[in-house]
Amino acid sequence: MDTSKKKKSIKQRAKKAIVTQDNRFIYAKYDMNANELKFFMWIVAQLNSQKDSLFQVCEIPVSEIFQVFDNKSNENFTYVKNIIDNMAKKVYIEDFKLLDEKTMKEVEVHRAMPLFQFLEYKKGEANVSYRLNDSLMQYLLDLKRDFTQIKFDDIQQMKSAYSIRIYNMLVCELKQNKQSLKINLSALQNILEVPKSFYVWEDFKKNVLAQAKKDINTKSNLVLLDIKTFKTGRKITDLEFIFDYKNNDKRIKREQEKEQSFYNELIKIIQEYIGKSIYQKRFGEMIIISYQFDEEKKDLKLIAKRKADDKFVHFGVKSFKDINALKKAKDKAEELFYLDEVKVLKSKEAQNKYRSLFD
């Protein structure tokens, strides 16, 4: 295969390559520059995150590494050796809390794990051999839930590692039907492992946030609409990223999924009210007997039967505000029931009669 065909093949693979990570990995700490991060994510994209259960010894052509970097210059192999030396020092850092079984108190845990078991490059050969550290398997293999997938093509041309990290976070939130991410400024700086000079707001804004917005908006499938700031006193302490898909079809699909999830939650709640009594001043006492949901029109209705004349009454349910009104109507019916001594006595008699049948 000639060089031009090989380059074309790598480019096509890059467009199809999917990087899959546990969500914990996205918000963990690891200090890499843009090329190192692309190198690592390209390796992760070669895994089958749903089927693989072990890390294998693998090889990557040196020529492929340069194309992964989207590097158009002719770097020498010393550059690759330096990449390998640097990657061998990279660690995944996770901070979390663990419940101590003896004291039953939460204990803060700081865990650091090398990303690679080894990397190897022999002079004169065209490949780099490597094996990922087994400690990372829980974050990269056999992922069934709470994971995020990104297209490698959406990060390949980004200039800043901070842009790539922030992009991963935004995609993670979008997959959970969220269009905003509010995060403490110090926490974000800690995750990104920015140098101390970037802890100054103006420097962080210029070197991290401005570049992230430029990279994401020009190189990826997302649009970062705004970065809001929040102050405690005079100091900026929190940020909120506002974002969405550029592709309108994806945006519509996500909105539809979000809407369907919302109605599923409403239906789950109102099912608990079927068979219960409710009271409204306009219609009097009623029994909820069923519900109807028109999926196409997104029209959810409760069906109740009036006790006075057995006529049916339909109630629209469009929000959790309607659920609160339903709860109040149920509580009112219960209150009126216990104020009616005749009904209470009849209910007790019926209960006693029912029990006697099984004595």
Tab-separated table of C-alpha atoms in Angstrom:
chain	number	residue	atom	x	y	z
A	1	MET	CA	0.000	0.000	0.000
A	2	ASP	CA	1.474	3.379	-1.015
A	3	THR	CA	1.767	6.243	1.469
A	4	SER	CA	-1.190	8.250	0.116
A	5	LYS	CA	-3.552	5.259	0.358
A	6	LYS	CA	-2.306	4.470	3.864
A	7	LYS	CA	-2.938	8.060	4.974
A	8	LYS	CA	-6.415	7.934	3.489
A	9	SER	CA	-7.115	4.688	5.343
A	10	ILE	CA	-6.067	6.204	8.694
A	11	LYS	CA	-8.207	9.273	8.027
A	12	GLN	CA	-11.242	7.084	7.343
A	13	ARG	CA	-10.574	5.077	10.514
A	14	ALA	CA	-10.295	8.279	12.527
A	15	LYS	CA	-13.765	9.334	11.361
A	16	LYS	CA	-15.242	6.018	12.510
A	17	ALA	CA	-13.198	5.637	15.719
A	18	ILE	CA	-15.260	5.877	18.932
A	19	VAL	CA	-13.708	6.632	22.321
A	20	THR	CA	-15.721	5.037	25.145
A	21	GLN	CA	-15.034	5.934	28.787
A	22	ASP	CA	-16.704	5.454	32.127
A	23	ASN	CA	-18.085	8.807	33.283
A	24	ARG	CA	-15.776	8.702	36.303
A	25	PHE	CA	-12.808	8.747	33.944
A	26	ILE	CA	-14.054	11.914	32.261
A	27	TYR	CA	-14.050	13.847	35.546
A	28	ALA	CA	-10.810	12.380	36.901
A	29	LYS	CA	-7.384	14.029	36.795
A	30	TYR	CA	-4.648	13.288	34.268
A	31	ASP	CA	-2.091	15.775	33.064
A	32	MET	CA	-1.410	15.542	29.310
A	33	ASN	CA	-0.754	17.946	26.485
A	34	ALA	CA	-2.953	17.836	23.373
A	35	ASN	CA	-0.857	15.289	21.446
A	36	GLU	CA	-0.470	12.994	24.446
A	37	LEU	CA	-4.226	13.072	25.055
A	38	LYS	CA	-4.984	12.327	21.398
A	39	PHE	CA	-2.474	9.449	21.471
A	40	PHE	CA	-4.143	7.965	24.558
A	41	MET	CA	-7.695	8.425	23.247
A	42	TRP	CA	-6.774	6.847	19.905
A	43	ILE	CA	-5.554	3.794	21.839
A	44	VAL	CA	-8.800	3.726	23.859
A	45	ALA	CA	-10.759	3.925	20.588
A	46	GLN	CA	-9.146	0.655	19.463
A	47	LEU	CA	-10.753	-1.194	22.393
A	48	ASN	CA	-14.113	-2.909	22.204
A	49	SER	CA	-15.563	-1.353	25.332
A	50	GLN	CA	-18.633	-3.624	25.354
A	51	LYS	CA	-16.909	-6.971	24.735
A	52	ASP	CA	-13.255	-6.850	25.780
A	53	SER	CA	-12.534	-7.973	29.325
A	54	LEU	CA	-8.704	-7.858	29.302
A	55	PHE	CA	-6.009	-5.555	27.973
A	56	GLN	CA	-3.758	-7.095	25.331
A	57	VAL	CA	-0.242	-6.244	24.146
A	58	CYS	CA	-0.823	-4.093	21.059
A	59	GLU	CA	1.156	-2.281	18.398
A	60	ILE	CA	0.639	1.075	16.734
A	61	PRO	CA	2.605	2.182	13.647
A	62	VAL	CA	4.743	5.265	14.191
A	63	SER	CA	3.339	6.764	10.978
A	64	GLU	CA	-0.152	6.321	12.453
A	65	ILE	CA	0.852	8.211	15.602
A	66	PHE	CA	1.789	11.259	13.550
A	67	GLN	CA	-1.518	11.145	11.704
A	68	VAL	CA	-3.410	10.810	14.977
A	69	PHE	CA	-1.690	14.024	16.071
A	70	ASP	CA	-2.942	15.562	12.821
A	71	ASN	CA	0.687	16.608	12.463
A	72	LYS	CA	1.611	17.754	8.980
A	73	SER	CA	5.314	18.275	9.715
A	74	ASN	CA	7.946	15.550	9.516
A	75	GLU	CA	8.795	14.883	13.162
A	76	ASN	CA	11.717	12.524	13.780
A	77	PHE	CA	11.642	9.385	15.862
A	78	THR	CA	13.266	11.158	18.817
A	79	TYR	CA	9.960	12.969	19.149
A	80	VAL	CA	8.187	9.583	19.422
A	81	LYS	CA	10.652	8.451	22.095
A	82	ASN	CA	9.880	11.592	24.074
A	83	ILE	CA	6.143	10.946	23.729
A	84	ILE	CA	6.662	7.407	25.051
A	85	ASP	CA	8.792	8.597	27.978
A	86	ASN	CA	6.175	11.184	28.901
A	87	MET	CA	3.231	8.780	28.532
A	88	ALA	CA	4.960	6.230	30.782
A	89	LYS	CA	4.813	8.822	33.585
A	90	LYS	CA	1.126	9.657	33.140
A	91	VAL	CA	-1.290	8.597	35.870
A	92	TYR	CA	-5.035	8.533	36.354
A	93	ILE	CA	-5.938	10.267	39.632
A	94	GLU	CA	-9.282	9.822	41.338
A	95	ASP	CA	-10.561	11.426	44.548
A	96	PHE	CA	-13.569	9.821	46.191
A	97	LYS	CA	-15.117	8.927	49.553
A	98	LEU	CA	-15.346	5.423	50.962
A	99	LEU	CA	-17.399	4.134	53.891
A	100	ASP	CA	-15.142	2.538	56.520
A	101	GLU	CA	-16.919	-0.647	57.669
A	102	LYS	CA	-15.315	-0.534	61.112
A	103	THR	CA	-15.966	3.094	62.017
A	104	MET	CA	-18.961	3.566	59.631
A	105	LYS	CA	-17.488	6.952	58.715
A	106	GLU	CA	-16.671	8.316	55.283
A	107	VAL	CA	-12.968	8.309	54.479
A	108	GLU	CA	-11.479	10.435	51.719
A	109	VAL	CA	-9.429	8.378	49.246
A	110	HIS	CA	-6.825	9.669	46.784
A	111	ARG	CA	-5.947	6.998	44.201
A	112	ALA	CA	-3.277	7.222	41.484
A	113	MET	CA	-2.795	4.591	38.756
A	114	PRO	CA	-0.322	4.562	35.836
A	115	LEU	CA	-2.091	4.559	32.457
A	116	PHE	CA	0.292	2.048	30.852
A	117	GLN	CA	1.869	-1.164	32.042
A	118	PHE	CA	4.604	-0.522	29.468
A	119	LEU	CA	5.409	1.232	26.180
A	120	GLU	CA	8.248	0.092	23.946
A	121	TYR	CA	9.918	1.399	20.804
A	122	LYS	CA	12.827	-0.361	19.102
A	123	LYS	CA	15.070	1.747	16.911
A	124	GLY	CA	14.668	0.874	13.266
A	125	GLU	CA	11.218	-0.641	13.698
A	126	ALA	CA	8.023	0.999	12.504
A	127	ASN	CA	5.809	0.207	15.499
A	128	VAL	CA	5.331	1.141	19.143
A	129	SER	CA	4.241	-1.702	21.449
A	130	TYR	CA	2.164	-1.019	24.539
A	131	ARG	CA	-0.171	-2.488	27.132
A	132	LEU	CA	-2.622	-0.489	29.230
A	133	ASN	CA	-2.562	-0.856	33.006
A	134	ASP	CA	-5.032	-3.474	34.262
A	135	SER	CA	-6.238	-1.046	36.962
A	136	LEU	CA	-8.002	0.927	34.235
A	137	MET	CA	-10.177	-1.975	33.037
A	138	GLN	CA	-13.155	-0.895	35.154
A	139	TYR	CA	-13.118	2.502	33.399
A	140	LEU	CA	-12.577	1.359	29.808
A	141	LEU	CA	-13.807	-2.244	29.383
A	142	ASP	CA	-17.099	-4.124	29.671
A	143	LEU	CA	-19.018	-0.856	30.023
A	144	LYS	CA	-22.793	-1.327	30.240
A	145	ARG	CA	-23.955	1.881	31.925
A	146	ASP	CA	-22.776	5.353	32.997
A	147	PHE	CA	-20.364	5.726	30.103
A	148	THR	CA	-19.830	8.310	27.373
A	149	GLN	CA	-18.846	7.840	23.744
A	150	ILE	CA	-17.230	10.494	21.574
A	151	LYS	CA	-16.045	10.431	17.970
A	152	PHE	CA	-12.274	10.719	17.763
A	153	ASP	CA	-12.737	12.883	14.679
A	154	ASP	CA	-14.378	15.560	16.875
A	155	ILE	CA	-11.247	16.047	18.998
A	156	GLN	CA	-8.439	15.290	16.548
A	157	GLN	CA	-7.987	18.855	15.324
A	158	MET	CA	-8.321	20.560	18.701
A	159	LYS	CA	-5.207	22.496	19.720
A	160	SER	CA	-5.597	22.366	23.489
A	161	ALA	CA	-5.799	19.387	25.838
A	162	TYR	CA	-8.058	21.502	28.057
A	163	SER	CA	-10.466	21.853	25.125
A	164	ILE	CA	-10.556	18.070	24.698
A	165	ARG	CA	-11.188	17.514	28.411
A	166	ILE	CA	-13.975	20.116	28.578
A	167	TYR	CA	-15.512	18.722	25.366
A	168	ASN	CA	-15.642	15.263	26.997
A	169	MET	CA	-17.476	16.735	29.990
A	170	LEU	CA	-20.039	18.503	27.803
A	171	VAL	CA	-20.769	15.340	25.792
A	172	CYS	CA	-21.126	13.401	29.058
A	173	GLU	CA	-23.793	15.855	30.229
A	174	LEU	CA	-25.601	15.889	26.855
A	175	LYS	CA	-25.897	12.104	27.004
A	176	GLN	CA	-27.833	12.657	30.235
A	177	ASN	CA	-30.173	15.116	28.476
A	178	LYS	CA	-28.510	18.169	30.024
A	179	GLN	CA	-27.615	21.315	28.116
A	180	SER	CA	-25.685	22.982	30.905
A	181	LEU	CA	-22.872	22.086	33.269
A	182	LYS	CA	-22.352	24.094	36.458
A	183	ILE	CA	-19.033	23.418	38.131
A	184	ASN	CA	-16.901	24.998	40.827
A	185	LEU	CA	-14.009	26.925	39.271
A	186	SER	CA	-11.380	25.519	41.645
A	187	ALA	CA	-12.684	21.986	41.091
A	188	LEU	CA	-12.422	22.400	37.308
A	189	GLN	CA	-8.893	23.813	37.560
A	190	ASN	CA	-7.957	20.866	39.769
A	191	ILE	CA	-9.424	18.291	37.324
A	192	LEU	CA	-7.650	19.905	34.374
A	193	GLU	CA	-4.421	20.160	36.394
A	194	VAL	CA	-3.734	23.639	35.081
A	195	PRO	CA	-0.488	25.369	36.172
A	196	LYS	CA	-0.676	27.702	39.151
A	197	SER	CA	-0.370	30.731	36.865
A	198	PHE	CA	-3.755	29.765	35.343
A	199	TYR	CA	-5.425	29.999	38.755
A	200	VAL	CA	-5.584	33.737	38.079
A	201	TRP	CA	-9.014	34.252	36.501
A	202	GLU	CA	-7.912	36.370	33.519
A	203	ASP	CA	-5.202	33.852	32.597
A	204	PHE	CA	-7.567	30.903	32.970
A	205	LYS	CA	-10.204	32.675	30.900
A	206	LYS	CA	-7.739	33.489	28.110
A	207	ASN	CA	-5.661	30.297	27.961
A	208	VAL	CA	-8.274	27.678	28.834
A	209	LEU	CA	-11.849	28.861	28.351
A	210	ALA	CA	-11.397	31.037	25.265
A	211	GLN	CA	-9.390	28.337	23.488
A	212	ALA	CA	-11.908	25.649	24.525
A	213	LYS	CA	-14.775	27.673	23.089
A	214	LYS	CA	-12.852	28.219	19.839
A	215	ASP	CA	-11.831	24.547	19.502
A	216	ILE	CA	-15.263	23.146	20.370
A	217	ASN	CA	-17.198	25.559	18.144
A	218	THR	CA	-14.931	25.164	15.095
A	219	LYS	CA	-13.684	21.559	15.349
A	220	SER	CA	-16.447	19.484	16.978
A	221	ASN	CA	-20.104	18.534	16.636
A	222	LEU	CA	-21.074	20.791	19.571
A	223	VAL	CA	-21.591	24.502	19.983
A	224	LEU	CA	-20.559	26.115	23.272
A	225	LEU	CA	-23.117	28.908	23.479
A	226	ASP	CA	-22.032	30.633	26.666
A	227	ILE	CA	-19.858	30.353	29.772
A	228	LYS	CA	-21.573	32.092	32.677
A	229	THR	CA	-19.705	33.164	35.802
A	230	PHE	CA	-20.929	33.252	39.397
A	231	LYS	CA	-19.337	35.172	42.244
A	232	THR	CA	-19.034	34.689	45.961
A	233	GLY	CA	-18.426	38.222	47.122
A	234	ARG	CA	-16.136	39.741	44.501
A	235	LYS	CA	-14.444	36.482	43.526
A	236	ILE	CA	-15.583	34.248	40.643
A	237	THR	CA	-16.132	30.814	42.182
A	238	ASP	CA	-18.375	28.908	39.768
A	239	LEU	CA	-18.893	28.497	36.035
A	240	GLU	CA	-21.837	27.298	33.966
A	241	PHE	CA	-21.310	26.002	30.431
A	242	ILE	CA	-24.323	26.292	28.091
A	243	PHE	CA	-24.074	24.042	25.025
A	244	ASP	CA	-25.899	21.917	22.463
A	245	TYR	CA	-25.412	19.809	19.345
A	246	LYS	CA	-24.772	21.686	16.108
A	247	ASN	CA	-26.656	19.042	14.162
A	248	ASN	CA	-30.349	19.907	14.349
A	249	ASP	CA	-31.425	16.262	13.861
A	250	LYS	CA	-29.474	15.201	16.938
A	251	ARG	CA	-30.864	18.138	18.871
A	252	ILE	CA	-34.428	17.210	17.946
A	253	LYS	CA	-33.811	13.560	18.825
A	254	ARG	CA	-32.369	14.513	22.208
A	255	GLU	CA	-35.334	16.787	22.936
A	256	GLN	CA	-37.732	13.992	21.980
A	257	GLU	CA	-35.937	11.545	24.263
A	258	LYS	CA	-35.969	14.098	27.062
A	259	GLU	CA	-39.696	14.736	26.585
A	260	GLN	CA	-40.478	10.998	26.478
A	261	SER	CA	-38.471	10.434	29.668
A	262	PHE	CA	-40.433	13.254	31.340
A	263	TYR	CA	-43.806	11.721	30.435
A	264	ASN	CA	-42.624	8.262	31.504
A	265	GLU	CA	-41.915	9.716	34.930
A	266	LEU	CA	-45.359	11.369	35.082
A	267	ILE	CA	-47.067	8.107	34.087
A	268	LYS	CA	-45.102	6.201	36.731
A	269	ILE	CA	-46.390	8.593	39.405
A	270	ILE	CA	-50.042	8.733	38.334
A	271	GLN	CA	-50.283	4.940	38.149
A	272	GLU	CA	-50.051	4.998	41.942
A	273	TYR	CA	-53.275	7.063	42.075
A	274	ILE	CA	-55.434	4.599	40.134
A	275	GLY	CA	-58.236	3.328	42.383
A	276	LYS	CA	-57.816	6.258	44.796
A	277	SER	CA	-60.474	8.821	45.718
A	278	ILE	CA	-59.961	12.495	44.934
A	279	TYR	CA	-62.102	15.550	45.619
A	280	GLN	CA	-62.505	18.759	43.652
A	281	LYS	CA	-65.000	21.486	44.459
A	282	ARG	CA	-66.266	21.597	40.868
A	283	PHE	CA	-66.833	17.846	40.361
A	284	GLY	CA	-67.138	16.544	43.923
A	285	GLU	CA	-65.769	13.163	44.948
A	286	MET	CA	-64.337	10.909	42.231
A	287	ILE	CA	-62.450	7.652	41.795
A	288	ILE	CA	-59.487	7.590	39.414
A	289	ILE	CA	-59.973	4.544	37.194
A	290	SER	CA	-57.311	4.831	34.459
A	291	TYR	CA	-55.183	7.114	32.287
A	292	GLN	CA	-54.702	7.713	28.553
A	293	PHE	CA	-51.515	8.764	26.787
A	294	ASP	CA	-51.403	9.848	23.153
A	295	GLU	CA	-47.697	9.386	22.372
A	296	GLU	CA	-47.847	11.262	19.086
A	297	LYS	CA	-49.524	14.345	20.542
A	298	LYS	CA	-47.854	13.921	23.952
A	299	ASP	CA	-51.291	14.212	25.553
A	300	LEU	CA	-51.579	12.610	29.013
A	301	LYS	CA	-55.000	12.430	30.701
A	302	LEU	CA	-56.366	10.962	33.900
A	303	ILE	CA	-59.838	9.406	33.784
A	304	ALA	CA	-61.990	9.627	36.914
A	305	LYS	CA	-65.581	8.570	37.682
A	306	ARG	CA	-67.833	10.848	39.719
A	307	LYS	CA	-69.474	9.117	42.657
A	308	ALA	CA	-72.610	11.270	42.422
A	309	ASP	CA	-73.691	10.190	38.908
A	310	ASP	CA	-71.016	7.775	37.544
A	311	LYS	CA	-70.068	10.284	34.843
A	312	PHE	CA	-66.476	10.312	33.562
A	313	VAL	CA	-64.194	13.307	33.974
A	314	HIS	CA	-60.862	13.775	32.150
A	315	PHE	CA	-57.955	15.679	33.681
A	316	GLY	CA	-54.900	16.760	31.674
A	317	VAL	CA	-51.485	16.124	33.239
A	318	LYS	CA	-48.735	18.239	31.694
A	319	SER	CA	-46.343	18.949	34.547
A	320	PHE	CA	-45.386	18.107	38.114
A	321	LYS	CA	-47.571	21.056	39.123
A	322	ASP	CA	-50.567	18.943	38.021
A	323	ILE	CA	-49.216	16.060	40.113
A	324	ASN	CA	-49.130	18.347	43.164
A	325	ALA	CA	-52.756	19.363	42.485
A	326	LEU	CA	-53.667	15.680	42.223
A	327	LYS	CA	-52.042	14.948	45.575
A	328	LYS	CA	-53.970	17.809	47.193
A	329	ALA	CA	-57.234	16.472	45.698
A	330	LYS	CA	-56.452	13.017	47.117
A	331	ASP	CA	-55.607	14.460	50.550
A	332	LYS	CA	-58.860	16.472	50.483
A	333	ALA	CA	-60.916	13.352	49.700
A	334	GLU	CA	-59.239	11.523	52.575
A	335	GLU	CA	-59.891	14.437	54.924
A	336	LEU	CA	-63.607	14.550	53.990
A	337	PHE	CA	-63.886	10.786	54.393
A	338	TYR	CA	-62.701	10.878	58.012
A	339	LEU	CA	-65.026	13.798	58.778
A	340	ASP	CA	-68.012	11.663	57.695
A	341	GLU	CA	-68.732	9.354	60.637
A	342	VAL	CA	-71.246	7.271	58.670
A	343	LYS	CA	-68.685	6.469	55.967
A	344	VAL	CA	-66.006	5.622	58.510
A	345	LEU	CA	-68.358	3.233	60.382
A	346	LYS	CA	-69.458	1.555	57.144
A	347	SER	CA	-65.831	1.127	56.149
A	348	LYS	CA	-64.977	-0.474	59.493
A	349	GLU	CA	-67.997	-2.811	59.240
A	350	ALA	CA	-66.945	-3.850	55.743
A	351	GLN	CA	-63.398	-4.549	56.935
A	352	ASN	CA	-64.621	-6.660	59.860
A	353	LYS	CA	-66.991	-8.604	57.602
A	354	TYR	CA	-64.166	-9.288	55.191
A	355	ARG	CA	-61.874	-10.548	57.966
A	356	SER	CA	-64.605	-12.856	59.347
A	357	LEU	CA	-64.755	-14.689	56.026
A	358	PHE	CA	-61.208	-15.952	56.635
A	359	ASP	CA	-61.401	-16.662	60.372
